[in-house]
CSV table of C-alpha atoms in Angstrom, one decimal:
chain,number,residue,atom,x,y,z
A,1,MET,CA,11.6,-93.4,-43.8
A,2,ASN,CA,8.4,-94.1,-41.9
A,3,ILE,CA,8.3,-97.2,-39.7
A,4,PRO,CA,4.8,-98.5,-39.2
A,5,LEU,CA,3.3,-98.3,-35.7
A,6,GLU,CA,2.7,-102.0,-35.6
A,7,HIS,CA,6.4,-102.8,-35.9
A,8,ILE,CA,7.3,-100.4,-33.1
A,9,LEU,CA,4.6,-101.9,-30.9
A,10,LEU,CA,5.8,-105.4,-31.7
A,11,LEU,CA,9.4,-104.5,-30.7
A,12,SER,CA,8.1,-103.0,-27.5
A,13,ALA,CA,6.1,-106.1,-26.7
A,14,VAL,CA,9.3,-108.2,-27.3
A,15,LEU,CA,11.3,-106.0,-25.0
A,16,PHE,CA,8.6,-106.1,-22.3
A,17,SER,CA,8.4,-109.9,-22.6
A,18,ILE,CA,12.2,-110.3,-22.2
A,19,GLY,CA,12.1,-108.0,-19.2
A,20,VAL,CA,9.3,-109.9,-17.5
A,21,LEU,CA,11.0,-113.2,-18.3
A,22,ALA,CA,14.3,-111.9,-16.7
A,23,VAL,CA,12.5,-110.7,-13.6
A,24,ILE,CA,10.6,-113.9,-13.1
A,25,THR,CA,13.3,-116.5,-13.9
A,26,LYS,CA,16.6,-115.0,-12.8
A,27,ARG,CA,18.0,-115.2,-9.3
A,28,HIS,CA,20.8,-112.6,-9.5
A,29,ALA,CA,19.8,-109.2,-8.3
A,30,VAL,CA,21.6,-107.2,-11.0
A,31,VAL,CA,19.9,-109.3,-13.8
A,32,VAL,CA,16.5,-108.6,-12.1
A,33,LEU,CA,17.3,-104.9,-12.2
A,34,MET,CA,18.2,-105.1,-15.9
A,35,GLY,CA,14.8,-106.8,-16.5
A,36,ILE,CA,13.0,-103.9,-14.8
A,37,GLU,CA,14.9,-101.5,-16.9
A,38,LEU,CA,13.9,-103.4,-20.1
A,39,ILE,CA,10.2,-103.1,-19.0
A,40,PHE,CA,10.7,-99.3,-18.5
A,41,ASN,CA,12.3,-99.0,-21.9
A,42,ALA,CA,9.4,-100.9,-23.5
A,43,ALA,CA,6.9,-98.5,-21.9
A,44,ASN,CA,9.0,-95.5,-23.1
A,45,LEU,CA,9.1,-96.9,-26.7
A,46,ASN,CA,5.3,-97.1,-26.6
A,47,LEU,CA,5.0,-93.5,-25.4
A,48,VAL,CA,7.3,-92.1,-28.0
A,49,ALA,CA,5.7,-94.2,-30.8
A,50,PHE,CA,2.2,-93.0,-30.0
A,51,SER,CA,3.5,-89.4,-29.5
A,52,ARG,CA,5.0,-89.5,-33.0
A,53,HIS,CA,1.6,-90.1,-34.6
A,54,ASP,CA,0.4,-86.7,-33.2
A,55,PRO,CA,3.2,-84.3,-33.9
A,56,GLN,CA,1.3,-81.4,-32.3
A,57,LEU,CA,1.4,-83.0,-28.9
A,58,LEU,CA,4.6,-83.9,-27.2
A,59,GLN,CA,3.1,-85.3,-24.0
A,60,GLY,CA,4.3,-88.8,-24.7
A,61,GLN,CA,7.9,-87.7,-25.3
A,62,LEU,CA,7.9,-85.5,-22.2
A,63,PHE,CA,6.4,-88.3,-20.1
A,64,SER,CA,9.0,-90.7,-21.5
A,65,LEU,CA,11.8,-88.3,-20.4
A,66,PHE,CA,10.3,-88.2,-16.9
A,67,VAL,CA,10.2,-92.1,-16.8
A,68,ILE,CA,13.9,-92.1,-17.9
A,69,VAL,CA,14.9,-89.8,-15.1
A,70,ILE,CA,12.9,-91.9,-12.6
A,71,ALA,CA,14.5,-95.1,-13.9
A,72,ALA,CA,18.0,-93.6,-13.5
A,73,ALA,CA,17.3,-92.7,-9.9
A,74,GLU,CA,15.7,-96.1,-9.3
A,75,ALA,CA,18.8,-97.8,-10.8
A,76,ALA,CA,21.2,-95.9,-8.5
A,77,VAL,CA,19.2,-96.6,-5.4
A,78,ALA,CA,18.7,-100.3,-6.3
A,79,LEU,CA,22.4,-100.8,-7.0
A,80,ALA,CA,23.2,-99.2,-3.7
A,81,ILE,CA,20.8,-101.6,-2.0
A,82,VAL,CA,22.4,-104.6,-3.9
A,83,LEU,CA,25.9,-103.5,-2.7
A,84,ARG,CA,24.7,-103.3,0.9
A,85,VAL,CA,23.0,-106.7,0.7
A,86,TYR,CA,26.2,-108.2,-0.9
A,87,GLN,CA,28.3,-106.8,2.0
A,88,HIS,CA,26.0,-108.2,4.6
A,89,PHE,CA,25.1,-111.6,3.1
A,90,LYS,CA,28.2,-112.1,0.8
A,91,THR,CA,25.9,-113.0,-2.1
A,92,ALA,CA,23.9,-111.3,-4.8
A,93,ASN,CA,21.8,-114.4,-5.4
A,94,LEU,CA,18.2,-113.6,-4.4
A,95,SER,CA,17.4,-117.2,-3.4
A,96,GLU,CA,20.3,-117.4,-1.0
A,97,ILE,CA,19.4,-114.3,1.0
A,98,THR,CA,17.7,-115.1,4.3
A,99,SER,CA,16.8,-113.0,7.3
A,100,GLN,CA,19.1,-113.4,10.2
A,101,ASP,CA,18.0,-112.7,13.8
């Protein structure tokens, strides 16, 4: 079964749009991180889709694997930061976090 490239790119655009919408509109830090992960996954889907159309070259798939590893490291660091912010401010709501002198 061969899925047309247009369908994959449309799915990627939908994932990217949902991710951007989550980053822009949501206030909770974990939801913002989930939106960033959706954006990364949309980019990975594009890389793999374009890589599939040239089976001789695997650069898109290798780059996608690199992006997945970086996203996992980013998620671990970001969640650690969110936990520290929650311990300090007692909230994970980004609009309620203020600097204290």
